């Protein structure tokens, strides 16, 4: 009685080593349980005399390299053998047996074998996999063992499930592998022919076709020119049309098979039926002088009557290999198509008038044609009538009245939504230009009135506020409602749209008229100067390059004199002069040709700017504004993560640790702003108080109102008319200005 395999039995296959743990079976002898079987070892596990262990897997010799298992070392390595086997055919008289060729694959990783037969067209036999991949046992009486690499060689026979295969050859990889394994390879055997296949081939070779075979190779032309199409623009003057109007066509010539199709271009409201194609795709025959050929005239083959009517009025016909008397019809080729050519499309005279760029390049390359002058076939389009609008009637806005003339359905005027989104207030970026102004008048009361003009870049509107002054009897506050303001001197009721004040019309020194009130702009805030200099391409008065070029054209003839004047203004040789003397010098040199804004821009560019310390309160206000705009309020989790990273629980963390944690939360702050904020919160040991940092960013509990310092009025109100309320600089470096104007002095 045999029992199942003992638990823990395993097999270990390695290159150069092979360990066998043979399966042991329990049996009974004299009613005593003991190990039985032919592989039962002796005392101490030693082999008995004459006992040999049979290896169940291929044994590979020891080699160089890593001691890897076979399924790793021989992964995807297969031995390929060419073989054949004979198959009896008892039910056919034409053949007694068949020779079937096959491939035997031996997989080195697991000693599995697969037999495949290549498929032969029209064989009528089920071909493909003959033996699926698995380990094949040896024929009896050794069916308890399996085929290994030792059982394969050239010019030998192997038996798989009672079918005998003769190995006749193998590939080069198999030969090299077997030689390295120490096998002596036999010479390759001859490959026998299948008698029935050989007989069938003789019959096929002896057969002659009943008709002459002509091979017309069109594959090369198709492969070279597939997708290549020539396009011509044609015209057909239809004589049967009522008004003899020309009909526009597009001709496509397909280079892959020399076919042509045509499509008609129908103008709008032509009244003609729209059809897919004017001419379907096919070869276009040339019109014969005698007219169209009768059906049956053009055939692929011709026949000859060799006997005539001599024998019982019956003829004897054979195929004419030389095609005597065959009618050859000519078709239009690419060489027949060119601009100006007239082709006959089934009785219709079509004129080729123009072609596209690809067609021109094709004829230029193949035929060397350079003249592609198109033939005019279209009448010039009539000029579009100028659309005139009635004059403005005074009701509503001009834009709203103009929209009522655009269509039957009234629509409100469209606003520039893109400009509104780009120039709307965002954080501390107000996009509002503020100017200080005064009235241009001779009235002593109105002469001292002070106004603030605000220009909104989002919608080009203007509002005016008046500064409240004590004991003047004039109420301050809103002077002009926000809205677009027309430039003066325009007709009220007219067809053309009115011109409005733009941002380029406002600058320091400009004189503007708002609804009959003349204002002189005498100053601006810091944001206005910075914005105009940043967008110098839109504001020529703030473009330093244009100002220097303009000043150079004026001052270049007096370069030596101007250098002496600037040197006299700096008696202590500090290379710096105050802004007031600098302004007076520029005004005297240009003789009033420069506006006040151009002088300020020049002084700002060459000035010495005061260094200032960034206020932490201001920086936190900017950060809170950005967090609020992006709806970031995950401050509790941010504080918890920072506290978790504080292993010593001392309330501070390194600068880089805080920055990394903030980046992991995707804090919507620029990296430079975050770095600056953390630097300002550092102590002497480069440690950041993260609780103070989170509390400062928490705009929900500790909100800091956003502010922007705008200096509207000068400190000295008595000098406000001549001195701008805001000066970007106090001192100006005049030597770089002179070097840019006249070059460096030797």
XYZ file of C-alpha atoms in Angstrom:
746
model
C 0.000 0.000 0.000
C 1.521 3.345 -1.053
C 0.989 6.601 0.791
C 1.141 10.159 -0.599
C 4.340 12.098 -0.947
C 5.861 13.094 2.330
C 5.434 16.758 3.317
C 8.509 18.941 2.946
C 9.842 17.078 -0.096
C 11.313 19.576 -2.577
C 13.582 19.774 -5.580
C 16.465 22.242 -6.061
C 17.960 22.633 -9.584
C 21.050 24.770 -10.043
C 23.773 25.100 -12.652
C 26.639 22.776 -11.753
C 24.723 21.268 -8.841
C 21.747 19.010 -8.578
C 20.143 17.880 -5.372
C 17.520 15.183 -5.478
C 15.086 14.578 -2.685
C 13.446 11.474 -4.030
C 9.858 10.865 -3.076
C 9.640 8.139 -0.490
C 6.570 5.961 -0.091
C 5.414 4.082 2.979
C 4.583 0.476 2.593
C 4.026 -2.594 4.768
C 6.245 -5.667 4.967
C 5.173 -8.416 7.399
C 2.623 -5.965 8.724
C 5.400 -3.510 9.561
C 5.353 -0.014 8.037
C 8.616 0.819 6.287
C 10.032 2.772 3.339
C 9.721 0.824 0.137
C 10.583 1.589 -3.511
C 13.449 1.204 -5.903
C 15.037 4.429 -4.696
C 15.032 3.400 -1.034
C 18.483 4.185 0.359
C 20.458 1.882 2.558
C 21.587 2.329 6.132
C 22.659 5.930 6.753
C 21.168 7.072 3.449
C 23.966 5.523 1.388
C 23.191 3.845 -1.916
C 22.959 0.115 -2.008
C 25.394 -1.847 -4.166
C 24.415 -1.499 -7.841
C 21.803 1.150 -7.072
C 21.821 4.286 -9.284
C 19.644 7.344 -8.934
C 17.965 8.420 -12.153
C 17.980 12.218 -12.629
C 14.571 13.613 -13.384
C 15.845 16.922 -14.884
C 18.698 17.901 -17.137
C 22.046 18.198 -15.431
C 24.185 21.108 -16.554
C 27.948 21.221 -16.005
C 29.435 23.656 -13.543
C 30.244 27.018 -15.116
C 31.542 30.493 -14.333
C 29.330 33.207 -12.916
C 26.570 33.361 -10.350
C 25.031 30.188 -8.975
C 21.524 31.020 -10.259
C 18.692 28.502 -10.676
C 17.975 27.172 -14.166
C 14.672 29.019 -14.558
C 16.653 32.267 -14.168
C 19.804 31.324 -16.079
C 17.956 29.811 -19.069
C 14.943 32.117 -19.153
C 13.634 32.513 -22.755
C 16.337 30.153 -24.124
C 14.948 27.424 -26.376
C 16.603 24.685 -28.443
C 15.033 24.366 -31.912
C 15.218 21.130 -33.926
C 14.005 20.444 -37.480
C 12.215 17.104 -37.732
C 9.655 15.158 -39.692
C 7.422 12.159 -39.198
C 5.650 9.761 -41.521
C 1.891 9.490 -41.395
C 0.050 6.605 -43.016
C -2.834 7.393 -45.367
C -4.918 4.210 -45.624
C -7.994 5.718 -47.282
C -6.455 7.215 -50.471
C -5.088 5.558 -53.592
C -2.965 8.531 -54.626
C -0.654 8.334 -51.602
C 0.299 5.634 -49.109
C 1.946 7.920 -46.567
C 2.747 11.584 -46.005
C 5.939 13.292 -44.920
C 5.050 16.060 -42.473
C 7.706 18.545 -41.424
C 7.658 20.040 -37.943
C 9.677 21.947 -35.339
C 10.609 20.539 -31.934
C 11.270 23.154 -29.232
C 13.068 22.183 -26.015
C 12.761 24.798 -23.238
C 15.882 24.806 -21.097
C 14.270 26.458 -18.088
C 11.961 23.555 -17.216
C 12.697 20.704 -19.733
C 9.335 21.144 -21.431
C 8.862 20.203 -25.095
C 6.576 21.602 -27.779
C 6.015 20.324 -31.331
C 4.736 22.700 -34.030
C 3.954 22.053 -37.686
C 4.238 25.076 -40.040
C 0.976 25.814 -41.797
C 0.863 25.080 -45.539
C -1.689 26.923 -47.658
C -4.521 24.755 -49.024
C -3.115 21.593 -47.412
C -6.462 20.463 -45.988
C -4.716 19.238 -42.813
C -5.122 20.580 -39.313
C -1.706 22.086 -38.719
C -0.122 24.177 -36.005
C 0.512 22.807 -32.504
C 0.836 19.014 -32.591
C 2.071 18.556 -29.003
C 1.451 21.334 -26.525
C 4.250 22.465 -24.233
C 4.777 20.128 -21.292
C 7.234 17.509 -20.049
C 7.020 14.393 -22.222
C 7.725 10.978 -20.685
C 10.059 8.466 -22.309
C 8.558 5.545 -24.195
C 8.009 2.254 -22.331
C 9.535 0.645 -20.393
C 10.968 3.926 -19.018
C 7.712 5.841 -18.830
C 8.529 6.913 -15.273
C 11.259 9.211 -16.641
C 11.081 12.285 -18.838
C 12.995 13.580 -21.798
C 16.010 15.706 -20.876
C 18.646 17.453 -22.891
C 20.685 14.229 -23.015
C 18.093 12.595 -25.295
C 18.454 15.096 -28.179
C 20.944 15.150 -31.030
C 20.978 15.485 -34.817
C 20.104 12.522 -37.028
C 18.384 10.536 -34.306
C 14.808 9.478 -33.668
C 12.645 10.379 -30.705
C 9.240 8.936 -29.822
C 6.526 11.212 -28.466
C 3.386 9.327 -27.514
C 3.984 6.457 -29.989
C 4.786 8.822 -32.869
C 8.334 8.601 -34.192
C 10.050 11.878 -35.106
C 13.298 11.974 -37.065
C 15.503 14.978 -36.133
C 17.375 16.087 -39.244
C 18.941 19.422 -38.213
C 18.858 22.316 -35.706
C 19.616 26.020 -35.643
C 23.002 27.562 -34.887
C 22.176 28.482 -31.286
C 21.242 24.852 -30.557
C 24.461 23.584 -32.113
C 26.599 25.957 -30.075
C 24.780 25.104 -26.849
C 25.060 21.342 -27.354
C 28.765 21.645 -28.139
C 29.327 23.616 -24.939
C 27.471 20.894 -23.048
C 29.981 18.341 -24.396
C 27.750 16.600 -26.953
C 29.232 15.267 -30.167
C 26.832 16.384 -32.897
C 25.916 14.009 -35.686
C 25.975 15.227 -39.286
C 22.641 16.630 -40.534
C 20.329 14.236 -42.345
C 18.653 14.797 -45.702
C 15.138 16.103 -45.780
C 12.930 13.626 -47.697
C 10.330 14.875 -50.138
C 6.670 14.147 -49.770
C 5.787 11.948 -52.788
C 2.245 13.263 -53.145
C 3.309 16.907 -52.924
C 6.016 16.235 -55.504
C 3.504 14.607 -57.841
C 1.079 17.484 -57.473
C 3.820 19.973 -58.295
C 4.620 18.109 -61.516
C 0.966 18.298 -62.541
C 0.820 22.030 -61.819
C 4.026 22.705 -63.747
C 2.726 20.818 -66.777
C -0.511 22.832 -66.938
C -0.682 25.814 -69.331
C -3.168 28.650 -68.890
C -6.122 28.814 -71.256
C -5.467 32.502 -71.873
C -2.284 34.512 -72.182
C -1.193 35.788 -68.829
C -0.194 39.428 -68.741
C 1.200 40.804 -65.556
C 0.395 44.479 -65.115
C 2.292 45.677 -62.061
C 0.451 48.583 -60.447
C 1.659 47.930 -56.903
C 4.833 49.992 -57.301
C 2.900 53.023 -58.510
C 0.424 52.635 -55.661
C 3.118 52.379 -52.984
C 5.037 55.379 -54.319
C 2.078 57.716 -54.851
C -0.604 56.599 -52.430
C -2.275 59.706 -51.031
C -0.682 62.017 -53.624
C -3.346 64.016 -55.420
C -3.010 66.822 -57.984
C -5.663 69.509 -57.750
C -6.702 71.837 -60.567
C -9.296 74.603 -60.526
C -11.386 74.428 -63.686
C -14.250 76.210 -65.358
C -16.932 74.928 -67.739
C -18.869 77.382 -69.849
C -22.166 75.537 -70.143
C -23.671 76.482 -73.528
C -27.045 75.040 -72.567
C -27.349 77.268 -69.537
C -29.939 79.997 -69.759
C -27.537 82.775 -68.862
C -24.325 81.043 -70.047
C -22.817 81.416 -66.604
C -19.506 79.582 -66.067
C -19.536 76.699 -63.634
C -16.554 76.300 -61.324
C -15.102 72.806 -60.867
C -12.272 71.210 -58.926
C -10.401 68.357 -60.653
C -8.496 65.776 -58.603
C -5.919 63.581 -60.332
C -4.873 60.584 -58.211
C -1.273 59.622 -58.936
C -1.716 56.187 -57.322
C -3.919 54.828 -60.135
C -4.227 57.664 -62.723
C -7.905 58.226 -61.959
C -9.786 61.537 -62.032
C -12.794 62.881 -60.220
C -14.427 66.317 -60.383
C -16.545 68.266 -57.940
C -18.607 71.342 -58.658
C -18.357 74.440 -56.473
C -21.820 75.890 -56.143
C -22.082 79.561 -55.210
C -24.489 80.669 -52.564
C -28.118 80.819 -53.730
C -27.231 79.416 -57.155
C -30.479 77.482 -57.451
C -28.696 74.330 -58.630
C -29.038 70.911 -57.038
C -26.085 69.992 -54.862
C -24.634 66.645 -55.969
C -21.679 64.898 -54.342
C -19.557 64.649 -57.502
C -19.682 66.139 -60.951
C -17.614 63.183 -62.254
C -17.066 60.033 -60.239
C -13.557 58.725 -59.783
C -12.377 56.697 -62.767
C -9.925 56.829 -65.611
C -10.943 59.579 -68.028
C -10.635 58.482 -71.693
C -9.564 60.904 -74.340
C -12.292 61.740 -76.853
C -11.767 59.707 -80.076
C -11.969 61.556 -83.432
C -14.643 59.116 -84.641
C -16.681 59.498 -81.489
C -17.278 57.127 -78.654
C -16.472 53.439 -79.087
C -19.322 50.970 -79.310
C -19.769 48.443 -76.494
C -17.488 45.443 -77.011
C -14.981 47.326 -79.171
C -12.473 47.657 -76.370
C -11.713 44.330 -74.678
C -8.889 42.903 -72.657
C -8.249 40.063 -75.147
C -8.698 39.447 -78.859
C -9.440 36.171 -80.693
C -8.556 34.865 -84.148
C -10.762 32.675 -86.398
C -8.168 30.284 -87.863
C -10.594 28.202 -90.029
C -13.140 30.723 -91.118
C -16.423 29.166 -92.357
C -14.863 26.246 -94.243
C -15.973 23.435 -91.974
C -19.727 23.414 -91.565
C -19.915 27.150 -91.129
C -18.165 26.691 -87.819
C -15.114 28.690 -86.934
C -12.161 27.791 -84.791
C -11.125 30.579 -82.427
C -7.921 30.934 -80.476
C -6.617 33.729 -78.261
C -4.386 36.268 -80.004
C -1.209 36.686 -77.963
C -0.050 39.573 -80.152
C -3.407 41.378 -79.953
C -3.728 41.872 -83.686
C -6.372 44.486 -84.402
C -6.913 45.414 -80.770
C -8.203 48.908 -80.128
C -6.073 50.812 -77.623
C -7.897 53.570 -75.817
C -5.888 56.476 -74.430
C -6.612 58.015 -71.067
C -5.651 61.362 -69.639
C -2.323 61.287 -67.802
C -0.620 63.847 -65.587
C 1.422 64.984 -68.590
C -1.801 66.082 -70.352
C -2.896 68.357 -67.512
C -1.507 71.864 -67.281
C -2.794 75.385 -66.779
C -4.544 76.579 -69.930
C -5.207 73.074 -71.267
C -8.696 72.118 -72.443
C -9.794 68.565 -71.674
C -12.839 66.768 -72.994
C -14.895 65.289 -70.171
C -17.471 63.189 -71.963
C -18.235 65.912 -74.478
C -17.796 68.887 -72.124
C -14.927 71.304 -72.712
C -13.238 71.959 -69.367
C -10.532 74.647 -69.081
C -7.828 74.209 -66.430
C -7.295 77.662 -64.931
C -5.185 77.202 -61.786
C -3.703 74.621 -59.397
C -2.544 74.396 -55.803
C 1.014 74.654 -54.454
C 1.612 70.882 -54.251
C 0.649 70.494 -57.918
C 2.996 73.309 -58.908
C 5.864 71.712 -57.018
C 5.124 68.331 -58.641
C 5.234 69.708 -62.206
C 8.238 71.845 -61.364
C 10.158 68.795 -60.131
C 9.077 66.194 -62.704
C 8.583 68.211 -65.902
C 10.604 71.376 -65.192
C 7.623 73.701 -65.737
C 8.059 77.128 -64.168
C 5.197 79.126 -65.671
C 2.062 78.719 -63.563
C 0.284 81.936 -64.475
C -3.386 81.419 -63.594
C -6.126 82.163 -66.078
C -8.690 84.585 -64.625
C -12.081 82.945 -64.695
C -13.897 84.720 -61.894
C -15.433 88.119 -62.221
C -14.040 90.521 -59.634
C -16.334 90.662 -56.625
C -18.395 93.802 -56.412
C -17.219 96.285 -53.813
C -18.959 95.938 -50.525
C -21.258 98.831 -49.883
C -20.088 100.987 -47.064
C -22.260 100.544 -44.053
C -23.490 103.893 -42.818
C -25.176 104.519 -39.524
C -27.669 107.218 -38.655
C -26.466 109.999 -36.369
C -26.759 109.735 -32.622
C -30.176 110.960 -31.464
C -29.237 111.851 -27.909
C -31.192 109.060 -26.178
C -29.145 106.670 -24.099
C -25.445 106.099 -24.657
C -23.839 106.169 -28.087
C -22.857 102.502 -27.871
C -26.383 101.428 -26.960
C -27.901 103.441 -29.819
C -25.331 101.984 -32.240
C -26.255 98.396 -31.242
C -29.862 99.086 -32.252
C -28.602 99.623 -35.834
C -26.694 96.318 -35.981
C -29.655 93.937 -36.175
C -33.334 93.430 -35.662
C -32.876 91.899 -32.224
C -31.666 94.522 -29.787
C -28.601 93.529 -27.821
C -26.728 95.476 -25.166
C -23.237 96.687 -26.062
C -20.516 94.160 -25.331
C -17.968 95.006 -22.679
C -14.296 94.112 -22.882
C -14.520 91.294 -20.366
C -10.891 90.225 -20.868
C -9.608 93.705 -20.081
C -11.949 93.900 -17.102
C -10.507 90.687 -15.646
C -6.883 91.608 -16.339
C -7.057 95.169 -15.014
C -9.456 94.651 -12.131
C -8.225 95.071 -8.579
C -6.302 92.034 -7.370
C -4.848 92.098 -3.872
C -2.789 95.252 -3.535
C -2.641 95.739 -7.302
C -5.314 98.410 -7.643
C -4.880 99.196 -11.377
C -5.994 102.763 -10.659
C -3.923 105.762 -11.763
C -4.257 108.687 -9.345
C -3.262 112.239 -10.258
C -3.311 115.467 -8.273
C -4.829 118.349 -10.240
C -5.862 121.989 -9.969
C -8.252 124.119 -11.954
C -6.888 126.304 -14.741
C -8.733 129.545 -14.005
C -8.146 133.184 -13.113
C -10.614 133.108 -10.241
C -8.727 133.564 -6.959
C -11.238 131.316 -5.180
C -11.031 128.379 -7.628
C -7.295 128.762 -8.121
C -6.462 127.127 -4.778
C -8.887 124.195 -5.079
C -7.211 120.764 -5.137
C -8.589 117.669 -6.882
C -7.769 113.952 -7.039
C -8.368 112.387 -10.486
C -8.677 108.570 -10.501
C -8.430 106.665 -13.797
C -9.707 103.061 -13.658
C -7.799 100.884 -16.139
C -10.406 98.093 -16.061
C -13.096 100.064 -17.941
C -11.437 103.441 -18.850
C -13.643 105.393 -16.460
C -12.668 108.543 -14.544
C -13.809 109.930 -11.220
C -12.809 113.250 -9.613
C -12.723 114.048 -5.901
C -12.078 117.444 -4.314
C -9.873 117.871 -1.263
C -11.603 119.506 1.690
C -9.861 122.694 2.854
C -10.696 124.643 5.946
C -12.299 128.079 5.871
C -12.745 128.119 2.095
C -16.489 127.799 1.966
C -16.268 124.951 -0.601
C -17.522 121.505 0.285
C -15.110 118.725 -0.627
C -15.866 115.160 -1.648
C -17.106 113.725 -4.913
C -16.752 116.269 -7.700
C -17.456 114.068 -10.764
C -19.269 110.729 -10.886
C -17.292 107.778 -12.209
C -17.785 107.306 -15.939
C -16.217 107.669 -19.345
C -15.505 111.274 -20.366
C -15.560 112.506 -23.947
C -12.811 114.665 -25.301
C -13.896 118.278 -25.892
C -14.536 119.774 -29.322
C -16.627 116.925 -30.759
C -20.011 117.198 -32.390
C -22.776 115.814 -30.241
C -25.161 114.318 -32.841
C -22.977 112.494 -35.349
C -22.655 109.046 -36.896
C -19.036 108.383 -35.923
C -18.312 107.148 -32.378
C -16.957 109.768 -30.010
C -13.430 109.743 -28.634
C -12.973 109.321 -24.906
C -10.064 110.082 -22.617
C -7.582 107.232 -22.370
C -4.807 106.464 -19.931
C -2.217 107.844 -22.386
C -3.861 111.284 -22.208
C -3.192 111.615 -18.479
C 0.311 112.458 -17.232
C 1.904 115.009 -14.967
C 1.860 118.348 -16.750
C -1.088 117.507 -19.028
C -4.073 119.840 -19.272
C -7.427 118.113 -19.663
C -10.998 119.356 -19.939
C -13.738 117.406 -18.150
C -17.198 118.734 -19.038
C -16.010 122.324 -19.351
C -13.647 122.261 -16.348
C -9.967 122.595 -17.274
C -7.632 120.647 -14.988
C -3.838 120.758 -14.837
C -2.256 117.522 -13.574
C 0.502 118.538 -11.186
C 1.367 115.235 -9.514
C 0.738 111.512 -9.111
C 1.256 108.807 -6.526
C 4.046 106.243 -6.440
C 1.904 103.443 -7.888
C 1.055 105.561 -10.939
C 4.702 106.327 -11.695
C 5.727 102.699 -11.250
C 2.868 101.390 -13.396
C 3.558 103.794 -16.258
C 7.301 103.029 -16.212
C 6.580 99.300 -16.108
C 4.313 99.636 -19.187
C 6.507 102.126 -21.001
C 5.384 100.802 -24.405
C 1.893 102.150 -23.652
C 3.000 105.428 -22.061
C 5.624 107.308 -24.109
C 5.897 109.971 -21.389
C 7.331 107.262 -19.067
C 9.630 105.608 -21.653
C 13.209 106.406 -20.635
C 14.612 105.400 -24.027
C 12.337 107.794 -25.915
C 13.027 110.614 -23.433
C 16.817 110.228 -23.669
C 16.682 110.139 -27.469
C 14.526 113.275 -27.497
C 16.868 115.043 -25.043
C 19.920 113.988 -27.049
C 18.542 115.558 -30.238
C 18.033 118.841 -28.380
C 21.210 118.986 -26.271
C 23.859 117.377 -28.496
C 24.987 120.636 -30.194
C 25.687 122.151 -26.742
C 27.329 119.186 -25.071
C 30.356 121.053 -23.639
C 28.217 123.880 -22.279
C 25.765 121.472 -20.662
C 28.581 119.552 -18.964
C 29.871 122.783 -17.480
C 26.403 123.730 -16.244
C 25.941 120.403 -14.464
C 29.451 120.629 -13.002
C 28.695 124.103 -11.681
C 25.586 122.748 -9.957
C 27.842 120.312 -8.015
C 30.510 122.541 -6.393
C 31.522 119.839 -3.882
C 32.081 117.234 -6.656
C 29.778 114.634 -5.075
C 28.487 113.586 -8.524
C 24.988 114.177 -7.114
C 22.643 117.142 -7.354
C 19.310 117.834 -5.728
C 16.156 117.162 -7.717
C 15.076 120.837 -7.843
C 18.291 122.080 -9.521
C 18.205 119.051 -11.827
C 14.625 119.846 -12.856
C 15.442 123.486 -13.478
C 18.451 122.530 -15.622
C 16.408 120.115 -17.761
C 13.665 122.714 -18.228
C 16.195 125.382 -19.268
C 17.991 123.009 -21.670
C 14.782 121.815 -23.375
C 13.234 125.287 -23.297
C 9.913 123.902 -22.115
C 9.785 121.038 -24.670
C 9.626 118.426 -21.880
C 6.548 117.819 -19.775
C 6.765 117.567 -16.035
C 6.180 113.798 -16.232
C 9.172 113.298 -18.543
C 11.420 115.231 -16.154
C 10.229 113.144 -13.193
C 10.783 109.906 -15.156
C 14.312 111.031 -16.028
C 15.050 111.889 -12.413
C 13.563 108.604 -11.237
C 15.769 106.607 -13.627
C 19.060 108.326 -12.658
C 18.138 109.046 -9.045
C 19.510 107.664 -5.796
C 16.698 105.784 -4.132
C 16.360 105.576 -0.382
C 16.688 102.115 1.053
C 13.861 101.174 3.331
C 13.146 98.250 5.565
C 10.181 96.063 4.722
C 7.517 96.216 7.403
C 6.518 92.789 8.779
C 2.979 94.058 9.293
C 2.757 95.021 5.633
C 4.232 91.696 4.460
C 1.736 89.694 6.531
C -1.098 91.797 5.095
C 0.037 90.926 1.566
C 0.313 87.223 2.443
C -3.153 87.170 4.046
C -4.634 88.811 0.968
C -3.191 86.102 -1.309
C -4.352 83.282 1.002
C -7.823 84.787 1.166
C -8.034 85.094 -2.626
C -7.124 81.386 -2.994
C -9.488 80.246 -0.172
C -6.690 78.704 1.892
C -7.791 78.241 5.520
C -6.143 74.961 6.551
C -4.221 76.634 9.376
C -5.010 74.087 12.107
C -3.520 71.194 10.153
C -0.526 73.353 9.163
C 0.106 74.147 12.835
C -0.303 70.469 13.762
C 2.283 69.339 11.186
C 4.759 71.991 12.316
C 4.232 70.938 15.949
C 4.786 67.286 14.976
C 8.137 68.198 13.368
C 9.162 69.996 16.564
C 10.659 66.993 18.338
C 12.076 69.035 21.230
C 8.791 70.937 21.707
C 10.614 74.235 21.996
C 8.303 76.202 19.715
C 10.859 76.882 16.971
C 11.925 75.048 13.822
C 14.718 75.552 11.291
C 14.029 77.846 8.364
C 14.265 75.080 5.758
C 11.927 72.748 7.686
C 9.202 75.389 7.817
C 9.629 76.080 4.113
C 9.362 72.356 3.248
C 6.167 71.948 5.298
C 4.602 75.016 3.660
C 5.453 73.656 0.213
C 3.815 70.327 1.077
C 0.584 72.211 1.862
C 0.866 74.046 -1.483
C 0.733 77.410 0.251
C -0.313 79.932 -2.446
C 2.642 82.233 -1.839
C 5.575 82.947 -4.102
C 8.764 81.265 -2.950
C 10.600 84.564 -2.578
C 7.760 86.008 -0.443
C 7.727 82.901 1.743
C 11.507 83.025 2.154
C 11.395 86.720 3.095
C 8.593 86.177 5.611
C 10.422 83.275 7.302
C 13.664 85.282 7.369
C 11.965 88.169 9.150
C 10.628 85.751 11.797
C 14.036 84.136 12.465
C 15.937 84.573 15.710
C 19.689 84.777 16.210
C 20.027 80.987 15.802
C 18.188 80.891 12.447
C 15.142 79.343 14.110
C 11.580 80.335 13.152
C 8.769 80.748 15.686
C 6.219 78.697 13.782
C 3.297 79.569 16.087
C 3.816 83.255 15.399
C 4.181 82.449 11.701
C 0.867 80.530 11.513
C -0.982 83.131 13.623
C 0.253 85.877 11.317
C -1.036 84.013 8.234
C -4.412 83.128 9.794
C -6.639 85.665 8.086
C -9.779 84.257 9.691
C -8.808 84.893 13.333
C -6.072 87.535 13.028
C -7.050 89.509 9.958
C -4.777 92.426 9.049
C -6.493 95.040 6.838
C -4.803 95.408 3.462
C -3.447 98.900 2.982
C -1.407 100.842 0.485
C 0.318 104.102 1.407
C -0.724 106.730 -1.098
C 0.670 110.171 -0.549
C -1.931 112.499 -1.937
C -1.012 115.906 -0.585
C 2.421 117.500 -0.174
C 3.741 118.303 3.229
C 4.069 121.981 2.366
C 0.712 123.107 0.999
C 2.084 126.511 0.005
C 4.390 125.008 -2.647
C 2.000 122.373 -4.012
C 1.380 124.192 -7.297
C 5.001 124.124 -8.434
C 6.347 121.048 -6.670
C 4.886 117.584 -7.368
C 3.309 115.964 -4.300
C 5.424 112.825 -4.698
C 9.076 112.749 -5.689
C 10.529 109.297 -6.389
C 14.058 110.536 -5.606
C 15.748 113.333 -3.737
C 19.132 113.340 -5.481
C 20.119 112.550 -9.075
C 23.359 111.071 -10.475
C 24.028 113.365 -13.420
C 27.245 111.767 -14.727
C 25.515 108.609 -16.094
C 22.973 110.873 -17.781
C 25.726 112.887 -19.480
C 27.499 109.670 -20.532
C 24.282 108.330 -22.115
C 23.725 111.631 -23.928
C 27.208 112.537 -25.167
C 29.343 109.492 -24.436
C 32.063 109.144 -21.826
C 34.367 112.129 -21.590
C 38.040 111.412 -22.244
